[in-house]
Short mmCIF file of C-alpha atoms and ligand atoms in Angstrom, two decimals:
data_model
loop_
_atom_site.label_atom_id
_atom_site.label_comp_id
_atom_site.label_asym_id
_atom_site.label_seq_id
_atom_site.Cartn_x
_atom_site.Cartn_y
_atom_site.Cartn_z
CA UNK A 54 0.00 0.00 0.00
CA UNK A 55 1.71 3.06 -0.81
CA UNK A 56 1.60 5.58 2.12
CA UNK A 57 -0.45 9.48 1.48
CA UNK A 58 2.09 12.89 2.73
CA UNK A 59 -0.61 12.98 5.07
CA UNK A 60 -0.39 9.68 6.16
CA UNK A 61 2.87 9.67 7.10
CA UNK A 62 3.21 13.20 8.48
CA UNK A 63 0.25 11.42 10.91
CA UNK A 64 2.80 8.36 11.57
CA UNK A 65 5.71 10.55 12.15
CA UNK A 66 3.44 13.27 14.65
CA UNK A 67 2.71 9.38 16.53
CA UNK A 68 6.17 8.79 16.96
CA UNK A 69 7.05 12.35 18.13
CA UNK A 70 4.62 11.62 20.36
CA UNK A 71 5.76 8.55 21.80
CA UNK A 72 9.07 9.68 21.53
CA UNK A 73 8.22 12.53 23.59
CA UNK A 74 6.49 10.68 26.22
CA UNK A 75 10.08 9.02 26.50
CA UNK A 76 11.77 11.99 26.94
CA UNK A 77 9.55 13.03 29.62
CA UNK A 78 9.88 9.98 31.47
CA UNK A 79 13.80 9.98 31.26
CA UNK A 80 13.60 13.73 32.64
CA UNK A 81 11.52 12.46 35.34
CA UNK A 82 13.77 9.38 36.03
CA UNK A 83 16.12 12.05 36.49
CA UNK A 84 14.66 14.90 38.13
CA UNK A 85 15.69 16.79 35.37
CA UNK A 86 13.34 19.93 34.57
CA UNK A 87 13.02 21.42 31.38
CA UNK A 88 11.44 25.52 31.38
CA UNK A 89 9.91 26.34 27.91
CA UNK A 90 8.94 23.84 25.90
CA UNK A 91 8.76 25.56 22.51
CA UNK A 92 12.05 27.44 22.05
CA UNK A 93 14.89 25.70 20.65
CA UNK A 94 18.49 27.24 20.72
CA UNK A 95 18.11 28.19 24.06
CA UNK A 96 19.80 26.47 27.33
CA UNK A 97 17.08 24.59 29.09
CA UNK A 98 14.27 24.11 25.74
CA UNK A 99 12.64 21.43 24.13
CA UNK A 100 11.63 22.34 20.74
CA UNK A 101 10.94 20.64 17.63
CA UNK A 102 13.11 20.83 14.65
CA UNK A 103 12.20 20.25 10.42
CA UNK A 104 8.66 19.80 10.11
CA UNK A 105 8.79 18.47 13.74
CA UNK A 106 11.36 15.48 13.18
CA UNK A 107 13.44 16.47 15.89
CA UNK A 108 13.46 17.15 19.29
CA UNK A 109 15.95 18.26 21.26
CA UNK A 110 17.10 19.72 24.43
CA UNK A 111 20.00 20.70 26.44
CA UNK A 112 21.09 21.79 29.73
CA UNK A 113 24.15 22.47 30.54
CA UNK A 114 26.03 19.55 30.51
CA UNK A 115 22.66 17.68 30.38
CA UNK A 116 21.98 16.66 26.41
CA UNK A 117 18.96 15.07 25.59
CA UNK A 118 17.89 14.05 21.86
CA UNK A 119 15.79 12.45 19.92
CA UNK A 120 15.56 12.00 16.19
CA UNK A 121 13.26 10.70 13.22
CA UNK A 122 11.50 7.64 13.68
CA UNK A 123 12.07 7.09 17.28
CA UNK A 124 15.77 6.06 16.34
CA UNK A 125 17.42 6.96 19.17
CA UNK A 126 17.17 8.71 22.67
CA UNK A 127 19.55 9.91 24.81
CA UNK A 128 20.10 11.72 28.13
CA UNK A 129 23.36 12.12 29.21
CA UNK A 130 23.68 13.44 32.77
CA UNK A 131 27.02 13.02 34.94
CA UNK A 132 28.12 10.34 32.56
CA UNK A 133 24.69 8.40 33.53
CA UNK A 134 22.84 7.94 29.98
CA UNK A 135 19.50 6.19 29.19
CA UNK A 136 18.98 5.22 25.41
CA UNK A 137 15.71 3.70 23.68
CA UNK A 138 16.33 2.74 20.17
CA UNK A 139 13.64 2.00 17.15
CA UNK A 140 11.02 -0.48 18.34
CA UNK A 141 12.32 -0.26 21.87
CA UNK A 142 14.32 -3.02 21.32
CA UNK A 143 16.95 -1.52 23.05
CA UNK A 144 16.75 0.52 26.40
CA UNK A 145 19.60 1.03 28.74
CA UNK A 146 20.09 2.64 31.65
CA UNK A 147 23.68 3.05 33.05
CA UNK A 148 23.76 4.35 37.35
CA UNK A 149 26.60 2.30 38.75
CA UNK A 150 29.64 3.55 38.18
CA UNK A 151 31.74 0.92 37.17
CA UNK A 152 29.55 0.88 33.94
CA UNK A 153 29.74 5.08 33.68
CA UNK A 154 33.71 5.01 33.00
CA UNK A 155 34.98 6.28 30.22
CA UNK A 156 37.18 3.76 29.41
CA UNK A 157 37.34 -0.05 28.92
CA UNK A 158 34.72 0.06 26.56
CA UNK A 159 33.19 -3.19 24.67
CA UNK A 160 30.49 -3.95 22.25
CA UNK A 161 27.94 -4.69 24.79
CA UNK A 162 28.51 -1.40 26.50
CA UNK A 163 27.38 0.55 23.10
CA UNK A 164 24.03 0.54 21.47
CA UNK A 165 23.65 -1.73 18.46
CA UNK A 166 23.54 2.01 16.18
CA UNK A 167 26.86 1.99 17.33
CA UNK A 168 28.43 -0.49 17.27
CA UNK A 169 30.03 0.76 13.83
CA UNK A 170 32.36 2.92 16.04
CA UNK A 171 33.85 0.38 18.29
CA UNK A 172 34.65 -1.11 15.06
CA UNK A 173 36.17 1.44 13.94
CA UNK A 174 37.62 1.94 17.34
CA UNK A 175 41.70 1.93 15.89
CA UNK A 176 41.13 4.32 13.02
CA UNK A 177 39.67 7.02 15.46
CA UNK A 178 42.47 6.96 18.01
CA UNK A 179 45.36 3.96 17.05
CA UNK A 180 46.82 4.61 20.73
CA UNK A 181 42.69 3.46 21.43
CA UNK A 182 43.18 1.23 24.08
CA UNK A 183 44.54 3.91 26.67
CA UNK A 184 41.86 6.57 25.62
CA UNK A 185 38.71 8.17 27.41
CA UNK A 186 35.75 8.68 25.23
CA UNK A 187 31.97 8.97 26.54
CA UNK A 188 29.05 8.34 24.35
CA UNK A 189 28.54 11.49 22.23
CA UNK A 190 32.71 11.43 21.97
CA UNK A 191 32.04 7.84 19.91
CA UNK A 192 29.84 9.17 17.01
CA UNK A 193 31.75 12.39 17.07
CA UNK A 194 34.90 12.04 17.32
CA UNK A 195 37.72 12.75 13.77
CA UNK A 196 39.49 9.74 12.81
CA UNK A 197 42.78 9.69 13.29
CA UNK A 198 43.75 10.28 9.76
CA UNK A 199 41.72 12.49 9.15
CA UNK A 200 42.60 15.17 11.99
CA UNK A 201 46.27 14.72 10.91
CA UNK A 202 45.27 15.28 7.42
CA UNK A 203 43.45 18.61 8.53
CA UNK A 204 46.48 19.45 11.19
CA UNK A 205 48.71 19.93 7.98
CA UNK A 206 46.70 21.98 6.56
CA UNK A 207 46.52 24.01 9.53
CA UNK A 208 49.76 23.93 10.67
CA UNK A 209 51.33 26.48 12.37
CA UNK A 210 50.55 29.96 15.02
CA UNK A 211 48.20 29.64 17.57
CA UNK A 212 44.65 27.65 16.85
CA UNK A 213 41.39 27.60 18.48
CA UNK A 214 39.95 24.14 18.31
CA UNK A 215 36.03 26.03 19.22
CA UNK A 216 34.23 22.34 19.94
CA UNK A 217 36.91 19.92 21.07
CA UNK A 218 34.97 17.03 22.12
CA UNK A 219 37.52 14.32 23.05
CA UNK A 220 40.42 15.85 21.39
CA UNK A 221 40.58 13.80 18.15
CA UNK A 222 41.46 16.90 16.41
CA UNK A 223 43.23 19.27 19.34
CA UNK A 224 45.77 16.30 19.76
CA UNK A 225 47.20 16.71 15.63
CA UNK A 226 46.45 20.36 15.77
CA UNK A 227 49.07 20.21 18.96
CA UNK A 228 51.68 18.64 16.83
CA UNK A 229 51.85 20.80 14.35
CA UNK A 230 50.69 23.92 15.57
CA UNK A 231 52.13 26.52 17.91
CA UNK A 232 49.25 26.45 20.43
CA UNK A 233 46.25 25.05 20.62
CA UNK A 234 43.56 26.25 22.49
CA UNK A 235 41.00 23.81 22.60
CA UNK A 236 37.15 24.67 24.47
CA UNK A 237 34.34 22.30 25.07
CA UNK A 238 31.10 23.10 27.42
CA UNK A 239 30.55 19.62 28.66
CA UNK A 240 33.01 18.70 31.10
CA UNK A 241 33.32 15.09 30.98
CA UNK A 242 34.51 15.26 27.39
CA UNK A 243 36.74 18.24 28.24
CA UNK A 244 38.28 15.59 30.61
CA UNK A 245 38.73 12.90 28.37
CA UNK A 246 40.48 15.39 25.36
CA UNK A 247 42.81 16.84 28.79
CA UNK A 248 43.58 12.79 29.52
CA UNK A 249 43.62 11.86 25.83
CA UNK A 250 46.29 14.56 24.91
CA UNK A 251 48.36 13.43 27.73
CA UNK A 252 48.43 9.69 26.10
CA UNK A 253 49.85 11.15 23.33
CA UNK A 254 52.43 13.60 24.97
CA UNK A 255 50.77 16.75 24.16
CA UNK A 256 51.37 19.64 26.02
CA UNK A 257 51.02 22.78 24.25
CA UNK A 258 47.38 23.03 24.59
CA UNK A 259 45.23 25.36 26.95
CA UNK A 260 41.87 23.80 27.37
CA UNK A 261 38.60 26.24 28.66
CA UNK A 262 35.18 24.77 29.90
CA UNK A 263 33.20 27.51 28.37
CA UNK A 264 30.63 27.87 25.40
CA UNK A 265 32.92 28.91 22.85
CA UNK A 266 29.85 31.73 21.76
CA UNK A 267 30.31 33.62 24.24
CA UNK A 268 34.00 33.68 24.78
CA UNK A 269 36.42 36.44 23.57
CA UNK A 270 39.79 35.32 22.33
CA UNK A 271 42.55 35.75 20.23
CA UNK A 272 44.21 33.19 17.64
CA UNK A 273 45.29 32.85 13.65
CA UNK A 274 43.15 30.34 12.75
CA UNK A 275 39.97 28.61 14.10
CA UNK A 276 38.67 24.91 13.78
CA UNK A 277 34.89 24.52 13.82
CA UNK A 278 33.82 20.72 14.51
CA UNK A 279 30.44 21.54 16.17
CA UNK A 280 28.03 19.35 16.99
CA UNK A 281 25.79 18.19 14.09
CA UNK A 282 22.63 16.75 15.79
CA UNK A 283 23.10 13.68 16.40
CA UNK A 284 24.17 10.01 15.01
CA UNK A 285 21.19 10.63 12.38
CA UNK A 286 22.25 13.87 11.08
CA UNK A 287 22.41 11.67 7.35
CA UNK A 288 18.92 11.08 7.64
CA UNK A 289 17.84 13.78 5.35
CA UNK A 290 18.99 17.18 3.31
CA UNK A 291 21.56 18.62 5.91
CA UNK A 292 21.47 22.70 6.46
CA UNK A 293 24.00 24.26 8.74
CA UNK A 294 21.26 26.24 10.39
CA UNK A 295 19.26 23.26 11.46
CA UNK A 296 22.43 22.34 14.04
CA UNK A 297 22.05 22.45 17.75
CA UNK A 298 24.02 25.53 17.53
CA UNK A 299 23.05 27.57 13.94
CA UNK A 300 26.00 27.23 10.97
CA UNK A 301 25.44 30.91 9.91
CA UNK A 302 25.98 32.37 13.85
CA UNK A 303 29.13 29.94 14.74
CA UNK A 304 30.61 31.59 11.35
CA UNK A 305 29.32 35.38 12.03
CA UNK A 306 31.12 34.95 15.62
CA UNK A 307 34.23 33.25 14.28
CA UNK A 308 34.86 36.20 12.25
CA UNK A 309 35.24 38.04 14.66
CA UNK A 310 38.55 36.59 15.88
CA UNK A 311 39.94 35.57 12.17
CA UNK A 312 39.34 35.02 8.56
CA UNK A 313 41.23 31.57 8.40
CA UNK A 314 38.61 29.27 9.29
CA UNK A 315 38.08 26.07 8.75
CA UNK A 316 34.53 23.96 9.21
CA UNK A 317 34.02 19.93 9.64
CA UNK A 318 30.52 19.44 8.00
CA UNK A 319 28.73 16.50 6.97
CA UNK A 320 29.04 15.15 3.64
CA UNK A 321 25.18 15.67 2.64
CA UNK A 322 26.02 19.75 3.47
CA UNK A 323 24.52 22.28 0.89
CA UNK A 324 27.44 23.82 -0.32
CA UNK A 325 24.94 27.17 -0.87
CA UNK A 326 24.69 27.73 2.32
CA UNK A 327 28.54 28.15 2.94
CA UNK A 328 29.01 30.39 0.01
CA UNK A 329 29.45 33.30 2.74
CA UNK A 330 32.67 34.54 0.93
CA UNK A 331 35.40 33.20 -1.24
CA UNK A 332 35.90 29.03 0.12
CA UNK A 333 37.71 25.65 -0.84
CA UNK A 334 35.23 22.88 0.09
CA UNK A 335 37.12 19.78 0.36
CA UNK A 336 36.17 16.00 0.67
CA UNK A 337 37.86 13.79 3.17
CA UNK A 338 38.07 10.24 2.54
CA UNK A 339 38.84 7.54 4.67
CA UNK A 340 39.55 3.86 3.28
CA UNK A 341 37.79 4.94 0.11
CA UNK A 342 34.50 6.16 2.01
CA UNK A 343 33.53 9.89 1.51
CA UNK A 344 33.28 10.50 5.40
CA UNK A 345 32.91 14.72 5.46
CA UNK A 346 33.77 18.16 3.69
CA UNK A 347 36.62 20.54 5.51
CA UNK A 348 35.65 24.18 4.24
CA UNK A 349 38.57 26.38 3.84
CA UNK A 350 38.43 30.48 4.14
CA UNK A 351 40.43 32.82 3.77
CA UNK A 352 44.10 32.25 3.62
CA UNK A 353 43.70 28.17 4.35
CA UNK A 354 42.50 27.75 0.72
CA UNK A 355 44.32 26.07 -1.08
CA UNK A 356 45.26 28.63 -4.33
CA UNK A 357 47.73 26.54 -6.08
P1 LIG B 428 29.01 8.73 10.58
O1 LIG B 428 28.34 9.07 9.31
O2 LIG B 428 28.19 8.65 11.82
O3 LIG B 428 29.84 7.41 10.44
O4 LIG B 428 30.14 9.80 10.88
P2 LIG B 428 30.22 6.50 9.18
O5 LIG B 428 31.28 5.59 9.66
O6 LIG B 428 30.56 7.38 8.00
O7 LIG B 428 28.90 5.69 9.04
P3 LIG B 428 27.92 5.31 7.88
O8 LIG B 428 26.97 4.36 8.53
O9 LIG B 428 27.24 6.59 7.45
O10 LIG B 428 28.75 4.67 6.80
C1 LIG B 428 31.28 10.00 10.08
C2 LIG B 428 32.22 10.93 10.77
O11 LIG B 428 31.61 12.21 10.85
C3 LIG B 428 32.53 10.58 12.22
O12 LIG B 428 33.60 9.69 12.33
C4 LIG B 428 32.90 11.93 12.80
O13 LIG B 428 34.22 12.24 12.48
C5 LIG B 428 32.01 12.87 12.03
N1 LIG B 428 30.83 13.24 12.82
C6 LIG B 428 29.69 12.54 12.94
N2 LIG B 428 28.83 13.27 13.73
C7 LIG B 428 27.51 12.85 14.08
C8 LIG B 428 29.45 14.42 14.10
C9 LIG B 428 29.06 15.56 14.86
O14 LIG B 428 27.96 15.69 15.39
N3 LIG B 428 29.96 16.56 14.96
C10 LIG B 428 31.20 16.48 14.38
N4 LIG B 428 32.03 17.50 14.52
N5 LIG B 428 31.59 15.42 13.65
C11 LIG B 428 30.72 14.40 13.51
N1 LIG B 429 36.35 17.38 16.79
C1 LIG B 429 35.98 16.70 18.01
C2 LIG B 429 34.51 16.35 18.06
C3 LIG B 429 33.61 17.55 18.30
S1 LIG B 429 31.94 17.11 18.67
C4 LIG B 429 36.85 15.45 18.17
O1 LIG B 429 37.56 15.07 17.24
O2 LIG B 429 36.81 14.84 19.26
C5 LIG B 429 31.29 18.64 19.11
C6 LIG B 429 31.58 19.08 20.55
O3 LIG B 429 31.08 20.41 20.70
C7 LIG B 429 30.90 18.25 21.65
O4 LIG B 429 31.87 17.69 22.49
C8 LIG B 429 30.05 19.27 22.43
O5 LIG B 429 30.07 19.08 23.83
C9 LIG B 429 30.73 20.58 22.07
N2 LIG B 429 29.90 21.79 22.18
C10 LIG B 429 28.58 21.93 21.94
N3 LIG B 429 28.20 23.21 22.11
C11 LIG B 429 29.32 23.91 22.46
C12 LIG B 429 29.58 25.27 22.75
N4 LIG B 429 28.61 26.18 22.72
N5 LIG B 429 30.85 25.64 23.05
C13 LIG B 429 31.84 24.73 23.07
N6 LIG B 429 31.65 23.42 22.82
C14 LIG B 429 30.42 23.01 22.52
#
C-alpha cells in the first residue's frame, strides 16, 4: 500500500509523540526539569526541529535528543545515559559507576547504532586502548587520519579548536601547531580530550570549559567541529542552520577573531549555504568512504 504525505506526516506526529512521552519519562527518572517547551536554541528548551522530526534539548552539561522515527534517545547526565532505540528493542540505563567510566569500553557497553564505532575503534584513536571517550565522543569524534590530514593543513601559530569534544582533532592540531587552544562546554569530554592529549604527549594546549559563543579570544586560525545533531544527522537534506548551535551564527562569531577558518561538515552539506565569501570545500576520505567536507576560508585555501 503506498503511504499518502498525510499519512505519514500522521505516523511521524505518533512517533514524536511517543518519543516525547520518553523523553519526559527519562527527565523524570532524572529529576531533570526542562522551562519552555517551545524554544529551541536556548539552554534549558525542548523544541521541535524540520517539520517536527526532531526534538531536542540541552542543559548544561545535560543533552537530551531524539531524532526521526524514534531512532534513538539519549540523556546524558554526569556520565549516567538512558537510550531507547527503534522499536524499543533496546533501552539502557547506566547508574553504577563501574559501567559510567569512560574507558574499557566493549560492544555490549554501546548501542547496536553503534556499534560501527567500536569497530572502527583503531582508526579514530590507534593509541585506542589507553583513551577516554563517553558516548557522544564515539559518534563524534575525527578519525585519526583524518585530523592529521586537517592538522597539515593548519599547521602552524596559535589555533582555536572552538568544539573539542575528546580531542581527536586538538591532539594533531598540537603537533603541528604553535598552540592550541582547545574549548568544550561539557566537562566530561573536556576531561577525556585533557587525559587523551596526555596519552599522546601533548602539552602545548590550553583547554577552557566555556561555550565557545560567548568567549572572547585571540588566535590565527579557528577549527569549527560543532556538533551536528546527532548520530542521524544523514537522515535527510543537511542545512548548517538546522544544528544544535546555527552554521550561519558559529561563522558570524568566528569572524570576529579571524578570517582563516576552517569547518568539519557532513558530507550531505549544501554547499549554498557556505558560500558566505570566497571558500575551498574539500572532501575527506577515509579507506575509500567519503566521510565529510573541511571548508577552507580565507588564507587556508588552497590557491595553487
Ligand atoms: P558517521 O556518518 O556517523 O559514520 O560519521 P560513518 O562511519 O561514515 O557511518 P555510515 O553508517 O554513514 O557509513 C562520520 C564521521 O563524521 C565521524 O567519524 C565523525 O568524524 C564525524 N561526525 C559525525 N557526527 C555525528 C558528528 C558531529 O555531530 N559533529 C562532528 N564535529 N563530527 C561528527
Ligand atoms: N572534533 C571533536 C569532536 C567535536 S563534537 C573530536 O575530534 O573529538 C562537538 C563538541 O562540541 C561536543 O563535544 C560538544 O560538547 C561541544 N559543544 C557543543 N556546544 C558547544 C559550545 N557552545 N561551546 C563549546 N563546545 C560546545
Amino acid at each position: 500500500m503506498i503511504k499518502s504525505k498525510a499519512q505519514k506526516r500522521r505516523e511521524r506526529r505518533f512517533k514524536l509523540v511517543k518519543a516525547r512521552g520518553e523523553l519526559q519519562s527519562a527527565l523524570d527518572k532524572y529529576s531533570i526539569s526542562l522551562g519552555n517547551t517551545n524554544s529551541l536554541g536556548n539552554t534549558n528548551s525542548l523544541g521541535f526541529l524540520n517539520d517536527d522530526e526532531y526534538i531536542q534539548t540541552t542543559r548544561d552539561d545535560d543533552y537530551i535528543q531524539t531524532t526521526r522515527d524514534d531512532e534513538y534517545l539519549q540523556t546524558t547526565r554526569d556520565d549516567e545515559y538512558i537510550q531507547t532505540t527503534r522499536d524499543d528493542e533496546y533501552l539502557q540505563t547506566t547508574e553504577n559507576k563501574e559501567s559510567n567510566t569512560l574507558d574499557n569500553w566493549s560492544l555490549d557497553r554501546l548501542p547496536k547504532n553503534m556499534h560501527k564505532y567500536y569497530h572502527q575503534r583503531y582508526s579514530l584513536f590507534s593509541l585506542f586502548d589507553h583513551i577516554k571517550i563517553d558516548m557522544e565522543g564515539w559518534f563524534s569524534v575525527t578519525p585519526e587520519q583524518i585530523a592529521i590530514h586537517l592538522a597539515n593543513r593548519l599547521k602552524g601559530g596559535t589555533i582555536i579548536d572552538a568544539f573539542c569534544g575528546v580531542g581527536g582533532n586538538t591532539i594533531q592540531f598540537a603537533k603541528k601547531c604553535d598552540k592550541v587552544i582547545a574549548i568544550d562546554n561539557n566537562k566530561t569530554r573536556l576531561e577525556c580530550a585533557k587525559h587523551n592529549a596526555r596519552v599522546y604527549g601533548c602539552e602545548n594546549i590550553e583547554f577552557i570549559h566555556g561555550d565557545y559563543m560567548q568567549l572572547d579570544l585571540k588566535a590565527d586560525k579557528v577549527f569549527l567541529s560543532p556538533p551536528w545533531g546527532g548520530i542521524s544527522y544523514n537522515q535527510s537534506e543537511f542545512s548548517i542552520d538546522d544544528m544544535p548551535i546555527k552554521g550561519t551564527d558559529i561563522f558570524n562569531r568566528t569572524k570576529r577573531i579571524t578570517n582563516d577558518i576552517c569547518f568539519f561538515l557532513p558530507r550531505n552539506l549544501k554547499k549554498e549555504e557556505l558560500m558566505f565569501e570566497d571558500v575551498e570545500f574539500e572532501e575527506t576520505f577515509l579507506d575509500g568512504k567519503l566521510k565529510s567536507y573541511s571548508v577552507y576560508y580565507g588564507n587556508l585555501i588552497n590557491r595553487h
